[in-house]
mmCIF file of C-alpha atoms and ligand atoms in Angstrom:
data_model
loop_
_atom_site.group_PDB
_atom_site.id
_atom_site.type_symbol
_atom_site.label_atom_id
_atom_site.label_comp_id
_atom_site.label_asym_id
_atom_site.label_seq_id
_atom_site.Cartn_x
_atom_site.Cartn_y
_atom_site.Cartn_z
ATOM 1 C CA UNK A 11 -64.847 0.535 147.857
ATOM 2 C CA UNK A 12 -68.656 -0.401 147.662
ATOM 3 C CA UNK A 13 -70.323 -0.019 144.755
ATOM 4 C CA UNK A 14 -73.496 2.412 144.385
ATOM 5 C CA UNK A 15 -76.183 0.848 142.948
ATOM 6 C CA UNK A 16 -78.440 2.625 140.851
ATOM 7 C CA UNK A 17 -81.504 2.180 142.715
ATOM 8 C CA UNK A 18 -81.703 0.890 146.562
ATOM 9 C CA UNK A 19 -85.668 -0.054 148.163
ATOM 10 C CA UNK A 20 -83.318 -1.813 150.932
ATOM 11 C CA UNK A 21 -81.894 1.346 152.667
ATOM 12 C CA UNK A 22 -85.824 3.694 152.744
ATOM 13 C CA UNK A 23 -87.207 0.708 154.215
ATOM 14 C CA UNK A 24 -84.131 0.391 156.481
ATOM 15 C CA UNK A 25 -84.713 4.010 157.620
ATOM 16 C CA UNK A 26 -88.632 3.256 157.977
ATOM 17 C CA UNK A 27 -88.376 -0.057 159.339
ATOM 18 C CA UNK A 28 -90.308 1.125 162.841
ATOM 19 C CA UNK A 29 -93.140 2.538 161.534
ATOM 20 C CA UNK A 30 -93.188 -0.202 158.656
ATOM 21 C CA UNK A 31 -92.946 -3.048 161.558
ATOM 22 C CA UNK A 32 -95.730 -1.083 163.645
ATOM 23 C CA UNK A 33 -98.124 -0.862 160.626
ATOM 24 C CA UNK A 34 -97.205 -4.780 159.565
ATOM 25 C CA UNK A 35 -98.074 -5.787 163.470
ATOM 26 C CA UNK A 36 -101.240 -3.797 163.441
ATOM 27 C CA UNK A 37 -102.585 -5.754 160.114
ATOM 28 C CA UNK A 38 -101.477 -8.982 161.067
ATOM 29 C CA UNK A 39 -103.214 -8.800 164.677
ATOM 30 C CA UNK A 40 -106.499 -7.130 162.584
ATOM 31 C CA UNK A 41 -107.100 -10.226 160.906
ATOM 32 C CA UNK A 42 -108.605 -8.755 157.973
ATOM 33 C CA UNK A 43 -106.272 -8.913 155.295
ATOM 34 C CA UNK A 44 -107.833 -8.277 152.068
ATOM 35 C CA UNK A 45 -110.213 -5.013 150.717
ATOM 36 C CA UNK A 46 -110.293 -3.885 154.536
ATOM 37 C CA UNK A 47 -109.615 -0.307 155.900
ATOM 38 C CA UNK A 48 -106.188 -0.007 154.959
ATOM 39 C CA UNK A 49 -106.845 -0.271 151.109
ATOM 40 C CA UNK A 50 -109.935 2.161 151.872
ATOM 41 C CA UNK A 51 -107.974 4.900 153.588
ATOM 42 C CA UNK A 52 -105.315 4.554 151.001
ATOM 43 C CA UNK A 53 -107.557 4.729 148.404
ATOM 44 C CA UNK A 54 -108.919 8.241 150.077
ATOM 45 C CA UNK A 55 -105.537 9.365 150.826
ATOM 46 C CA UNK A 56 -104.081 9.021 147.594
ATOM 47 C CA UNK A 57 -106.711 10.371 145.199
ATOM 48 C CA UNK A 58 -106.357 13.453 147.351
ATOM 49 C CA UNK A 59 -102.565 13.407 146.938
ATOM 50 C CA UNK A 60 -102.791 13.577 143.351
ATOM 51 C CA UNK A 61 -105.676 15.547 143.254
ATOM 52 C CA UNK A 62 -108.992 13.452 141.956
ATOM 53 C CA UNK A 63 -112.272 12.347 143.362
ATOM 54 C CA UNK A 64 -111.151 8.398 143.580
ATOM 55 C CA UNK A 65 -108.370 5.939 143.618
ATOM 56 C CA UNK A 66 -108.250 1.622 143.203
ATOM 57 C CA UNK A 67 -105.685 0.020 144.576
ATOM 58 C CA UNK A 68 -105.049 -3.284 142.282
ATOM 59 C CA UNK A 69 -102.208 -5.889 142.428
ATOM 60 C CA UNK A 70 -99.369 -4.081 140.164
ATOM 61 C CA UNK A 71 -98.619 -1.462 137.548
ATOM 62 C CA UNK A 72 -99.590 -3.769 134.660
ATOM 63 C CA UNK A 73 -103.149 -4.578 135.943
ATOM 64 C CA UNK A 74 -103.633 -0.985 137.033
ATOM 65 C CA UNK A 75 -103.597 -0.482 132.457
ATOM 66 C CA UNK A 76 -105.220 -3.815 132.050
ATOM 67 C CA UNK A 77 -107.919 -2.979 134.530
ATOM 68 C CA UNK A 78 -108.400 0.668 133.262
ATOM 69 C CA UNK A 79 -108.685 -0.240 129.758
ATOM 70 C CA UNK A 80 -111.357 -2.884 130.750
ATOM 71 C CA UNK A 81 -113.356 -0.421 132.711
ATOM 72 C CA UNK A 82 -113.765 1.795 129.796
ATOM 73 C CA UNK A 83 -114.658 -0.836 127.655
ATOM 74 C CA UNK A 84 -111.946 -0.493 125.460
ATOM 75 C CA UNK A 85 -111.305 -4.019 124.259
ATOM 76 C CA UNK A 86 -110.919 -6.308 121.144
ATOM 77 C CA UNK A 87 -110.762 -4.117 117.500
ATOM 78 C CA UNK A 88 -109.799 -1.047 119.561
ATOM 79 C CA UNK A 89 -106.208 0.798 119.418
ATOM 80 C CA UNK A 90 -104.492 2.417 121.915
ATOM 81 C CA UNK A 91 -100.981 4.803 121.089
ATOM 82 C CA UNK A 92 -98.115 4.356 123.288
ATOM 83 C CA UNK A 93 -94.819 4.620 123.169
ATOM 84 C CA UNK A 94 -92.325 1.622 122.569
ATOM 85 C CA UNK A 95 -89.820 3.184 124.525
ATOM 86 C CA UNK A 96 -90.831 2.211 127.698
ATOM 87 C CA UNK A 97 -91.175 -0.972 130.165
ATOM 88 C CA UNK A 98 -92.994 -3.698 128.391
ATOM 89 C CA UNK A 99 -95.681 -3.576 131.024
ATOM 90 C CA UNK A 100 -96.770 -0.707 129.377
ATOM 91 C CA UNK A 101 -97.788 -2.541 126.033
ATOM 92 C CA UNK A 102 -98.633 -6.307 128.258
ATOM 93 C CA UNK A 103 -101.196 -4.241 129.967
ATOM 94 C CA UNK A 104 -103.144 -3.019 126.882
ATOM 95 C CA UNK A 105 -102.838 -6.511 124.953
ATOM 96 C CA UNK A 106 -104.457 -7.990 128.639
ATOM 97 C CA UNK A 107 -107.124 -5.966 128.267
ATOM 98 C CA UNK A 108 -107.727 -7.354 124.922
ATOM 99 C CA UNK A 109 -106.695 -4.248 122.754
ATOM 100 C CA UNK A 110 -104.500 -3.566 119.703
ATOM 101 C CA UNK A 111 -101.181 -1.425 121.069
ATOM 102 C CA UNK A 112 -99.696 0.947 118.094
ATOM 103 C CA UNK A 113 -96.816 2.376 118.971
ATOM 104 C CA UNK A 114 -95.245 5.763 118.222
ATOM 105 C CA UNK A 115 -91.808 7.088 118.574
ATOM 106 C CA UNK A 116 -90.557 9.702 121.255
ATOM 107 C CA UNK A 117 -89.072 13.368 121.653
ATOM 108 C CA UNK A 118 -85.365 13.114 121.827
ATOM 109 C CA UNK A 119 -85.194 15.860 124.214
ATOM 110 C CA UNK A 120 -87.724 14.784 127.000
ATOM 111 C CA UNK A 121 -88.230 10.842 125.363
ATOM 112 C CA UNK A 122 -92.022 10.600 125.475
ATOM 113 C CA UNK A 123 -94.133 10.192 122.718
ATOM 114 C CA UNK A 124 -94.864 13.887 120.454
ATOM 115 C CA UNK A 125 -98.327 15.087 119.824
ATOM 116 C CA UNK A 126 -97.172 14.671 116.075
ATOM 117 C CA UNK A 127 -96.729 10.976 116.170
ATOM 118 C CA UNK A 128 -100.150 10.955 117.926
ATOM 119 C CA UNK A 129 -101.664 12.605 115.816
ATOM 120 C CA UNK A 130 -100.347 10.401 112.703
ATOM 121 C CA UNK A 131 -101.345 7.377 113.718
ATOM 122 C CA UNK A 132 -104.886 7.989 114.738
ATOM 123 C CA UNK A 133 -107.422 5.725 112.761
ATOM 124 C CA UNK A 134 -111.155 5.037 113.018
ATOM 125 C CA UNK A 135 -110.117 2.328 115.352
ATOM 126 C CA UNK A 136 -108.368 4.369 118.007
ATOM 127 C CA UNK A 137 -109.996 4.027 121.403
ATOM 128 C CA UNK A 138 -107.358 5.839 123.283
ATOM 129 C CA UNK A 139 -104.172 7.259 123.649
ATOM 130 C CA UNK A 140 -101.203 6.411 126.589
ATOM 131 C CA UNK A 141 -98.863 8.309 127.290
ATOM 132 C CA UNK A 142 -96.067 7.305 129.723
ATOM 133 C CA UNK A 143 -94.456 9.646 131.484
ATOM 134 C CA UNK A 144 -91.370 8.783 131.516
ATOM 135 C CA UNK A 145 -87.983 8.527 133.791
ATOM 136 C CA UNK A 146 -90.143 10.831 136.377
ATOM 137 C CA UNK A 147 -91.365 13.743 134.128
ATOM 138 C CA UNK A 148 -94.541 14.437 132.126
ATOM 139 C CA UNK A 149 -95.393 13.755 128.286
ATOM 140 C CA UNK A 150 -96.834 16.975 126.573
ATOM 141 C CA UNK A 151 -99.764 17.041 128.020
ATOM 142 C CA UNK A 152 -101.527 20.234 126.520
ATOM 143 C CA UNK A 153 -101.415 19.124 123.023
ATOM 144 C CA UNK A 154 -102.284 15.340 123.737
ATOM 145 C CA UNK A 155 -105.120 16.664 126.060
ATOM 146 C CA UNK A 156 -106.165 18.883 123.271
ATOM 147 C CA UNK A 157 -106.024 15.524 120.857
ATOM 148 C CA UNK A 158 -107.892 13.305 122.416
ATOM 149 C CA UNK A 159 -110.625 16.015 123.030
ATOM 150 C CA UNK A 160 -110.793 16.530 119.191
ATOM 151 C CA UNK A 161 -110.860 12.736 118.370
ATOM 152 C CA UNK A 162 -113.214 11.895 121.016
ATOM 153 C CA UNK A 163 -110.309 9.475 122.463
ATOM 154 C CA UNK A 164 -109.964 8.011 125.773
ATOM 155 C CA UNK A 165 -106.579 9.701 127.238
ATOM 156 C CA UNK A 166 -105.266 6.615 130.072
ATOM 157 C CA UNK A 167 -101.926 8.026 131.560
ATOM 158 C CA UNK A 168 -99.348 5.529 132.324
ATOM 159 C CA UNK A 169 -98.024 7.685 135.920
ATOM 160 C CA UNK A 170 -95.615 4.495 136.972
ATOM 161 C CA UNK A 171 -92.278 6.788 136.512
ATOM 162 C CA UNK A 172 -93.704 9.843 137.746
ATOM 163 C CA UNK A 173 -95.331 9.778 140.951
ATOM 164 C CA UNK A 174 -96.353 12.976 142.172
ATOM 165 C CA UNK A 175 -94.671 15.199 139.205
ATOM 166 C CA UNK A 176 -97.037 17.836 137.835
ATOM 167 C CA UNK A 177 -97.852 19.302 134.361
ATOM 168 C CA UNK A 178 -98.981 22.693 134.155
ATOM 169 C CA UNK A 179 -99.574 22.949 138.000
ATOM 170 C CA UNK A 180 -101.492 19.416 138.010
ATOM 171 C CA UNK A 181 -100.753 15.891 139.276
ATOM 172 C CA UNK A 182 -99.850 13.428 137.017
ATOM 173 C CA UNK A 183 -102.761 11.242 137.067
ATOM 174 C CA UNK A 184 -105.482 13.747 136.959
ATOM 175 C CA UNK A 185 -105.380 15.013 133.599
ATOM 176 C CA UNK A 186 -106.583 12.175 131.343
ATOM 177 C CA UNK A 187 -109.780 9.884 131.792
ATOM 178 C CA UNK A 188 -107.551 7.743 134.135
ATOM 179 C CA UNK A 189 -103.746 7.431 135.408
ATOM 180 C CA UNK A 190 -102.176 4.382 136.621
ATOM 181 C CA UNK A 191 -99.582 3.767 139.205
ATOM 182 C CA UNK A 192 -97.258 1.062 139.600
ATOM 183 C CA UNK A 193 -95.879 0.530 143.348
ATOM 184 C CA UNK A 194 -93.023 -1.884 142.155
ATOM 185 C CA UNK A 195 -90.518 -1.270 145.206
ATOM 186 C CA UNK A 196 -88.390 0.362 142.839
ATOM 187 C CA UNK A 197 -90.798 3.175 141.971
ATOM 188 C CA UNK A 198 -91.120 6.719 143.690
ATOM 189 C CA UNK A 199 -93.681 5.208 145.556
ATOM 190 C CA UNK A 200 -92.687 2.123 146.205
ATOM 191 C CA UNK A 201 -94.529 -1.010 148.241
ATOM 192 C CA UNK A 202 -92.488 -3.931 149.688
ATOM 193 C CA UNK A 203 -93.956 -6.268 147.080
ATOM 194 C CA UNK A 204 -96.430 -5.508 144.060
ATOM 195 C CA UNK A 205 -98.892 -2.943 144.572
ATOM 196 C CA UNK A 206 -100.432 -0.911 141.987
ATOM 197 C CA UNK A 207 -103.017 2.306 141.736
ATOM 198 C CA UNK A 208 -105.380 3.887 139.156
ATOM 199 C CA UNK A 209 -106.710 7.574 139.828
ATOM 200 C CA UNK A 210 -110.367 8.963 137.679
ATOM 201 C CA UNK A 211 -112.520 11.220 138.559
ATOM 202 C CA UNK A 212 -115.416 9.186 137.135
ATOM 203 C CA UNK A 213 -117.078 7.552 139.128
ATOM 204 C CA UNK A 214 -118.624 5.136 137.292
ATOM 205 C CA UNK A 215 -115.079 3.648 135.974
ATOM 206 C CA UNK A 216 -114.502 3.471 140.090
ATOM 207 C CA UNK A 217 -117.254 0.905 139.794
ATOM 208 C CA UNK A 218 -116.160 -1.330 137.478
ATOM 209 C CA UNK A 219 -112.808 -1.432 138.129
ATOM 210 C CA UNK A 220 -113.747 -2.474 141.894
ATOM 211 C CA UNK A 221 -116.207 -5.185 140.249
ATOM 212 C CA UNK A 222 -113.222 -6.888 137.582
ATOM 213 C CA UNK A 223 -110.667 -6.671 140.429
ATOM 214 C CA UNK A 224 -112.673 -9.173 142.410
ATOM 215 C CA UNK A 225 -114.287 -11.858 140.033
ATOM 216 C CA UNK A 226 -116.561 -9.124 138.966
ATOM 217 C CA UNK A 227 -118.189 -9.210 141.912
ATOM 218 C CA UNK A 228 -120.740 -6.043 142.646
ATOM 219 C CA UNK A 229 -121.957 -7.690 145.728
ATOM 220 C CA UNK A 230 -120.660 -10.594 147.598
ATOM 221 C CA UNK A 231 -121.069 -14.059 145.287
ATOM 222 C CA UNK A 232 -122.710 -12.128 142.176
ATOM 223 C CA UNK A 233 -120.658 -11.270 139.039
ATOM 224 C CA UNK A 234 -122.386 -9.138 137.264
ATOM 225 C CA UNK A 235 -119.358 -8.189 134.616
ATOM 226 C CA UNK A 236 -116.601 -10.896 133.912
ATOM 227 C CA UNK A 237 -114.082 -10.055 136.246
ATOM 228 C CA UNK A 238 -110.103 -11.337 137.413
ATOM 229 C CA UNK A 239 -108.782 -11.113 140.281
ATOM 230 C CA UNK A 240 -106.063 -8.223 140.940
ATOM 231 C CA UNK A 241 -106.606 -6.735 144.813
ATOM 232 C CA UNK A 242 -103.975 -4.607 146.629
ATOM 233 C CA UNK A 243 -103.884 -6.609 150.141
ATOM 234 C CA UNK A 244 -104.190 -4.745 153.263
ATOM 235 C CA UNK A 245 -100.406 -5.264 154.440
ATOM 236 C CA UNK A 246 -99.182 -3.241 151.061
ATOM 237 C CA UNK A 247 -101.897 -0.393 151.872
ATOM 238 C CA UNK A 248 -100.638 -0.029 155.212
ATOM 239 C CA UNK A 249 -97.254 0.185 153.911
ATOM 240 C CA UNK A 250 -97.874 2.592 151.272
ATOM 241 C CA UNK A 251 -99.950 4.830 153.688
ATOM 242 C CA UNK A 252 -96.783 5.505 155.789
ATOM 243 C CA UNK A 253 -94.639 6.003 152.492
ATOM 244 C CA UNK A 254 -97.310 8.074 151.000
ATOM 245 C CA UNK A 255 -96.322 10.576 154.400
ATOM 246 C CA UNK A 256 -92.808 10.877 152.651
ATOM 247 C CA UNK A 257 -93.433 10.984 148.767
ATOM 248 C CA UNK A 258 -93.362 14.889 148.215
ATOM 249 C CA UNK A 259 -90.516 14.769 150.590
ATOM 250 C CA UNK A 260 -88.629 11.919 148.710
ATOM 251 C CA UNK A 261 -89.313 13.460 145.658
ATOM 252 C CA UNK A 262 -87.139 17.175 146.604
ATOM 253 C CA UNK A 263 -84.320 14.854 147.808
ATOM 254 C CA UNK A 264 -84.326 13.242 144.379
ATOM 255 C CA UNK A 265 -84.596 16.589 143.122
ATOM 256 C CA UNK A 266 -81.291 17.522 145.242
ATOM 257 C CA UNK A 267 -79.660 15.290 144.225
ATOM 258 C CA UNK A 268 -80.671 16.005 140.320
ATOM 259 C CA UNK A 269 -79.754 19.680 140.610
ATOM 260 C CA UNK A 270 -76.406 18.259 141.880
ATOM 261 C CA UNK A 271 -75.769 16.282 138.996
ATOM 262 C CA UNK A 272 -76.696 18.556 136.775
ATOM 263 C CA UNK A 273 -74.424 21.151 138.112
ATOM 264 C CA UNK A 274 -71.984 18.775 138.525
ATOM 265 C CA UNK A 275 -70.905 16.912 135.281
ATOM 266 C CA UNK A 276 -69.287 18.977 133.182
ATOM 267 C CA UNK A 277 -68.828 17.020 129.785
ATOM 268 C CA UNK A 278 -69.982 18.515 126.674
ATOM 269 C CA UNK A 279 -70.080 14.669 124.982
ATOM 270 C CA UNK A 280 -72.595 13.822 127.470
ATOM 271 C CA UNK A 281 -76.397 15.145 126.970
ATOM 272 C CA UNK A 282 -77.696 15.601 130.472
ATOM 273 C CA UNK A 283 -81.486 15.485 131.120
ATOM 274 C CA UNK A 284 -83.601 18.536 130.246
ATOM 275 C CA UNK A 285 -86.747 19.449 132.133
ATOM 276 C CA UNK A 286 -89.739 20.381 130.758
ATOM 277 C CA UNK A 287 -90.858 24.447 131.374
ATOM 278 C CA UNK A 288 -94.403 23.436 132.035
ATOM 279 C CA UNK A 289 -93.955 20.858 134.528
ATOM 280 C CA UNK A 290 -91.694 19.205 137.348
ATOM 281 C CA UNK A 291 -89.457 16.201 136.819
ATOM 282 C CA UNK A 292 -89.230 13.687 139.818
ATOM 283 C CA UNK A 293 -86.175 11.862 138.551
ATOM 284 C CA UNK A 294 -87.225 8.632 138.627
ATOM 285 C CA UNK A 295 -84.117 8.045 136.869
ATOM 286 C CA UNK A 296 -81.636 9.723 135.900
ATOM 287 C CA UNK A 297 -80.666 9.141 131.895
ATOM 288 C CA UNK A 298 -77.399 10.563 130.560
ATOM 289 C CA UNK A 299 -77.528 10.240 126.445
ATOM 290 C CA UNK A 300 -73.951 9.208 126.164
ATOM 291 C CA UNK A 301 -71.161 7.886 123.434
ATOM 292 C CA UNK A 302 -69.542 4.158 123.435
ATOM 293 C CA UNK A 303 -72.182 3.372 126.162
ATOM 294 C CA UNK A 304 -70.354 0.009 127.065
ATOM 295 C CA UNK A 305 -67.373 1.614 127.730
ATOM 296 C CA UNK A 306 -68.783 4.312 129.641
ATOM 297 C CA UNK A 307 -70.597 1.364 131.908
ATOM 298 C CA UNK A 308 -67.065 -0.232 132.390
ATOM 299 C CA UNK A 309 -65.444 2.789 133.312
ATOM 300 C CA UNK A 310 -67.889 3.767 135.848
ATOM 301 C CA UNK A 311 -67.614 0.104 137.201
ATOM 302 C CA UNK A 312 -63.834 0.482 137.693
ATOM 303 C CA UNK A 313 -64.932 3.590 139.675
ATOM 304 C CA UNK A 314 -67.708 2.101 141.961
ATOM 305 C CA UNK A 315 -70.624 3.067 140.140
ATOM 306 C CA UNK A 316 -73.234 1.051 139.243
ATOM 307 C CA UNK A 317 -75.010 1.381 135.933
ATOM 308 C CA UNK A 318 -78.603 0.620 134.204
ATOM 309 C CA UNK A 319 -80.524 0.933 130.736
ATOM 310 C CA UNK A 320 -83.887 1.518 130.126
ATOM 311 C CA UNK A 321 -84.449 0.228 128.169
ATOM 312 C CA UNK A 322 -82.011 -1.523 126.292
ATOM 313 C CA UNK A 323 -84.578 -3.117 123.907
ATOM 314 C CA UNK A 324 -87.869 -1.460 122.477
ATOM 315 C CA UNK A 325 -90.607 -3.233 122.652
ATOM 316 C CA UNK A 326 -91.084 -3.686 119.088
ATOM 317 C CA UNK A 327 -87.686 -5.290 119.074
ATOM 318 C CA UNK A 328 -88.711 -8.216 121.877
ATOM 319 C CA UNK A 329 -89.216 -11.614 120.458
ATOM 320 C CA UNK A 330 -92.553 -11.663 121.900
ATOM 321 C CA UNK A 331 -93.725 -8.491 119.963
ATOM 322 C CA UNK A 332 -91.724 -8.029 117.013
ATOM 323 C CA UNK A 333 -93.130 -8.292 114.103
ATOM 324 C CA UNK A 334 -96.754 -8.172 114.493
ATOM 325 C CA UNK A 335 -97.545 -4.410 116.443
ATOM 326 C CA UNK A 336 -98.568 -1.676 114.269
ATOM 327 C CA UNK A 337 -95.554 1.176 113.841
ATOM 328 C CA UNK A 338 -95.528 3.822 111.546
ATOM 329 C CA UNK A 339 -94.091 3.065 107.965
ATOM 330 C CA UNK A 340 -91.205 4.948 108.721
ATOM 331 C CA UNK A 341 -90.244 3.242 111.795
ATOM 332 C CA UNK A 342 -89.182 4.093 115.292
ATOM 333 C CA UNK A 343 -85.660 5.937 114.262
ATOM 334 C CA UNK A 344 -85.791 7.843 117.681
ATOM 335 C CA UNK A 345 -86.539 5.096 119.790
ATOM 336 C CA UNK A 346 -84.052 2.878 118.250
ATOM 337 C CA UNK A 347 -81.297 5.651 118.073
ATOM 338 C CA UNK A 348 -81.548 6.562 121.667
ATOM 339 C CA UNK A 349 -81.832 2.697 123.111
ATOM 340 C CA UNK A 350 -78.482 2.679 121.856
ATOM 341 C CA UNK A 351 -77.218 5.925 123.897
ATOM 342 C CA UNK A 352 -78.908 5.927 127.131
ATOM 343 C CA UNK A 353 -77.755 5.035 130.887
ATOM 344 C CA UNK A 354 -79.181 5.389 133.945
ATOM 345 C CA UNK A 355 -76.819 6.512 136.736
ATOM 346 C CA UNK A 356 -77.526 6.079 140.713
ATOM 347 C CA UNK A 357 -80.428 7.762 142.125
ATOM 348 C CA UNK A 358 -82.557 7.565 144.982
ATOM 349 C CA UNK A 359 -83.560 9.669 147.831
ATOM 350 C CA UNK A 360 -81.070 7.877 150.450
ATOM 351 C CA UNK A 361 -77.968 8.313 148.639
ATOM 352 C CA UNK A 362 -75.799 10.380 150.749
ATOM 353 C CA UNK A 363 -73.766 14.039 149.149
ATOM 354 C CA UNK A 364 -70.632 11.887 149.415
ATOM 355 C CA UNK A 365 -72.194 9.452 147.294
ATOM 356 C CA UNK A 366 -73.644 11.509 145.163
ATOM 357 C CA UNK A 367 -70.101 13.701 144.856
ATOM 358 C CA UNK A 368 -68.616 10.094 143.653
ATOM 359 C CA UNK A 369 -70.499 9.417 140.823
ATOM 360 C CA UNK A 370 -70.094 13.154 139.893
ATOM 361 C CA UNK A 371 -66.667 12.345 139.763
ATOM 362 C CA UNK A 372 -66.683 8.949 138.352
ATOM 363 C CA UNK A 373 -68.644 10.397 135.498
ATOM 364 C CA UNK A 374 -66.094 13.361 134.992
ATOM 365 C CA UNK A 375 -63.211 11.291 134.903
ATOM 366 C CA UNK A 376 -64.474 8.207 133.107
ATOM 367 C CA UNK A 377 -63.312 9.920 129.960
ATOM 368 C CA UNK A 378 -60.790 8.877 127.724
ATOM 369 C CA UNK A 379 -59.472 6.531 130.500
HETATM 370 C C1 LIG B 3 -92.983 -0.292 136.391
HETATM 371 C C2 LIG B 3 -93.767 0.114 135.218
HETATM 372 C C3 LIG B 3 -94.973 -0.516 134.858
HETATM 373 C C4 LIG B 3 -95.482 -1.793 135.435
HETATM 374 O O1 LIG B 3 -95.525 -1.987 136.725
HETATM 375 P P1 LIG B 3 -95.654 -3.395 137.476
HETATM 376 O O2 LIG B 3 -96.106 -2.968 138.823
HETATM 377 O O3 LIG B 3 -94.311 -4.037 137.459
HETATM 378 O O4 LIG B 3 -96.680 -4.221 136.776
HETATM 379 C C5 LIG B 3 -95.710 0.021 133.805
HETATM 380 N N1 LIG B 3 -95.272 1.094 133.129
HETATM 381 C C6 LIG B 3 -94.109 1.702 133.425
HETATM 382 C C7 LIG B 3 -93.696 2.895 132.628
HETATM 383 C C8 LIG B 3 -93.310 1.219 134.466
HETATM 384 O O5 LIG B 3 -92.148 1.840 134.730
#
């Protein structure tokens, strides 16, 4: 029996290996290999996709919030909310850039951060709020939207689990000042290698961001801001441009393969993911809330069925954070309650029905044996 993993960037490359080996040939005959017409096509082709005036391709999901944050000048003294359930990149990125993170706990029903908890921990210091939208569906948008407006805040979204979802009829990525996209090959939208994307409609963030990726350059050999260097290279553009054919496509079979799950498991014990009314989930993941998680894992291993958490530790429980980020006096019960309960089981948008029926069943029958 082989054993389904949870995720698999092996077999969609598999199935685009031509036109990934055509594209690869073309750039490496081209000889122009870095900021060249890939990256500037993708960059065009992808803030139409999700529906703004620009996008800047930048090495990975982390420097697409490190970058961001720099470009609006939000820096040293400055705050930014987020959640600490999430991937540490999230909370890396803002202390690159130089700001404080203060983190805020989650929705047990959808597991992004509430308005509420926003709203509590705003302070004469916040710059700006980011929210991650997380496990492939949105954060409330409406209400944070209506937040940041009120406190004058900067509203950066963190889009790395939710490529192409929507809120409210709306990309991800187009509702704040700025959204960033991570391209880990794991993601929705996935490179072969890091890759990473931010999408604004302003113009003059477009700027700076393309200045700090490149030494701060704004013409060739003059740095007129300090700047880093964090460029998207032309054979991961090229790449992404033929993926970026398939996302919307990708994204229904992950929805398949959701609806099948979620008609399919029939345990009360197990919470199964809700969806938000005003938006679509693109099931990044997909995150049972379960009992005796360990032995749930086992069992599902004795059936074939490879298992993941995320995450299994909060950031404000890593050694390299705890301790010193701002939480709310009362903690993060939420966030610390649910790291406990969650697992992810297989998906991705090449698992086959069979496949899909078997961890249906593994998941049925993994109780009480
Ligand atoms: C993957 C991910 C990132 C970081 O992406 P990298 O490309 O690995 O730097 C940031 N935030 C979230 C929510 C992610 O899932």
């Amino acid at each position: 029996m082989t054993l389904i993993p949870v995720a698999d960037p092996g077999a969609q490359n598999q199935l685009m290996s031509r036109s990934l080996q055509e594209v690869f040939a073309k750039v490496i005959a081209s000889g122009n290999y870095i900021l060249g017409p890939e990256l500037e096509a993708l960059e065009i082709e992808f803030a139409r996709f999700i529906g703004t005036s620009f996008s800047v391709g930048v090495a990975s999901g982390t420097d697409a919030i490190t970058l961001t944050l720099k470009g609006l000048g939000v820096g040293a003294g400055d705050e930014v909310i987020t959640a600490s359930h999430t991937a540490v990149a999230t909370v890396a990125g803002i202390e690159l850039a130089g700001a404080t993170p203060v983190l805020v706990d989650i929705d047990p029903r959808f597991y992004t951060i509430t308005p509420l908890a926003i709203r509590k921990a705003i302070t004469s210091r916040t710059a700006a709020v980011m929210p991650v939208h997380l496990y492939g569906q949105s954060a409330e948008m409406t209400e944070i939207v209506g937040l940041c407006e009120q406190f004058n805040l900067k509203l950066v979204e963190d889009v790395s689990q939710a490529h192409g979802a929507t809120w409210a009829g709306r990309r991800l990525g187009s509702i704040g000042s700025a959204g960033c996209f991570s391209c880990y090959p794991t993601k929705n939208f996935s490179a072969i290698g890091d890759a990473g994307l931010i999408t604004t409609n302003n113009a003059e963030l477009v700027k700076r961001i393309r200045a700090i990726r490149q030494y701060g350059w704004t013409e060739r050999n003059y740095s007129e801001i300090p700047g880093m260097n964090s460029r998207l290279d032309e054979v991961q553009a090229a790449i992404l441009r033929v993926k970026l054919s398939y996302l919307d496509s990708l994204n229904e079979r992950r929805q398949e393969i959701a609806k099948m799950y979620l008609n399919g498991i029939l345990r009360t014990d197990i919470v199964l993911p809700e969806i938000r009314e005003n938006g679509s989930h693109v099931y990044h993941l997909f995150v049972l809330n379960v009992n005796e998680r360990d032995q749930f894992r086992e069992k599902m291993l004795n059936f074939g069925v490879s298992t993941a958490v995320h995450y299994p530790r909060p950031v404000h429980q890593q050694p390299a954070y705890s301790g010193r980020l701002k939480l709310p006096v009362a903690g993060l019960p939420v966030t610390d309650e649910l790291s406990n309960r969650i697992v992810s089981i297989p998906i991705f948008p090449e698992m086959s029905n069979d496949m899909v029926e078997r961890v249906i069943d593994a998941v049925n029958s993994s109780i009480g044996v």
